[in-house]
Amino acid sequence: MKKILLEAGSLPELVIQPTNYVKVVEVLNEHKKGLTCHEISLMTGVLERRVREATKRLKNERKLKEKLCRCGRTPIYYFYK
């Protein structure tokens, strides 16, 4: 087999894609009053299941707080102030 030689600057730069967790954190930082899982999903393009996983992780790290909407069913997530 022949060796393939590449010049040092010939490879394209790697673009690191943000994880679902990072996307959720960024959106929640922008909206201080809080968002539901569905709203976060629509804004980030992340599946709702992945949003729930990220919010669960944030709650376990004690960074995220939740309050219920006026109907008493849907949680609204926001960061501690």
Coordinates of C-alpha atoms in Angstrom, one line a residue:
M1 CA 0.0 0.0 0.0
K2 CA 1.1 3.5 -0.7
K3 CA 1.3 6.1 2.0
I4 CA -0.8 9.2 1.5
L5 CA 1.0 12.4 2.3
L6 CA -0.9 15.5 3.3
E7 CA 0.4 19.0 3.7
A8 CA -0.1 20.6 7.2
G9 CA -2.7 23.2 6.1
S10 CA -4.7 21.0 3.7
L11 CA -7.3 19.7 6.1
P12 CA -10.4 21.7 6.8
E13 CA -11.0 23.2 10.2
L14 CA -13.2 21.1 12.5
V15 CA -16.4 22.8 13.5
I16 CA -17.6 21.6 16.9
Q17 CA -21.4 21.3 17.0
P18 CA -23.0 22.4 20.3
T19 CA -24.6 19.5 22.2
N20 CA -28.3 19.4 23.1
Y21 CA -27.4 20.3 26.6
V22 CA -25.6 23.5 25.5
K23 CA -28.4 24.5 23.2
V24 CA -31.0 24.2 26.1
V25 CA -28.8 26.2 28.4
E26 CA -28.3 29.0 25.9
V27 CA -32.0 29.3 25.2
L28 CA -32.9 29.3 28.9
N29 CA -30.2 32.0 29.5
E30 CA -31.9 34.2 26.9
H31 CA -35.4 33.8 28.3
K32 CA -35.2 34.7 32.0
K33 CA -39.0 34.3 32.7
G34 CA -38.8 30.6 31.8
L35 CA -39.9 28.2 29.0
T36 CA -41.7 24.9 28.7
C37 CA -40.1 21.8 27.2
H38 CA -42.2 22.3 24.0
E39 CA -41.1 25.9 23.6
I40 CA -37.5 25.0 24.1
S41 CA -37.8 22.2 21.5
L42 CA -39.3 24.6 19.0
M43 CA -36.6 27.3 19.5
T44 CA -33.6 24.9 19.4
G45 CA -34.8 22.3 17.0
V46 CA -33.9 19.6 19.6
L47 CA -36.4 16.7 20.1
E48 CA -38.6 17.1 23.2
R49 CA -37.2 13.9 24.7
R50 CA -33.7 15.3 24.5
V51 CA -34.9 18.6 26.0
R52 CA -36.3 16.6 28.9
E53 CA -33.0 14.8 29.4
A54 CA -31.1 18.1 29.5
T55 CA -33.6 19.7 31.9
K56 CA -33.4 16.6 34.1
R57 CA -29.6 16.9 34.2
L58 CA -29.8 20.6 35.1
K59 CA -32.3 19.8 37.9
N60 CA -29.9 17.2 39.3
E61 CA -27.1 19.7 39.2
R62 CA -29.4 22.1 41.1
K63 CA -29.1 24.8 38.5
L64 CA -32.6 24.8 37.2
K65 CA -35.9 25.6 38.9
E66 CA -39.4 24.9 37.8
K67 CA -42.8 26.4 38.5
L68 CA -46.2 25.2 37.3
C69 CA -48.3 27.2 34.9
R70 CA -51.6 28.5 36.0
C71 CA -53.4 25.3 34.9
G72 CA -51.1 23.5 37.4
R73 CA -49.9 20.9 34.9
T74 CA -47.1 22.2 32.6
P75 CA -43.8 22.9 34.3
I76 CA -42.0 26.1 33.3
Y77 CA -38.2 25.9 33.6
Y78 CA -35.9 28.8 34.5
F79 CA -32.5 29.3 36.2
Y80 CA -32.1 30.4 39.8
K81 CA -31.8 34.2 40.1

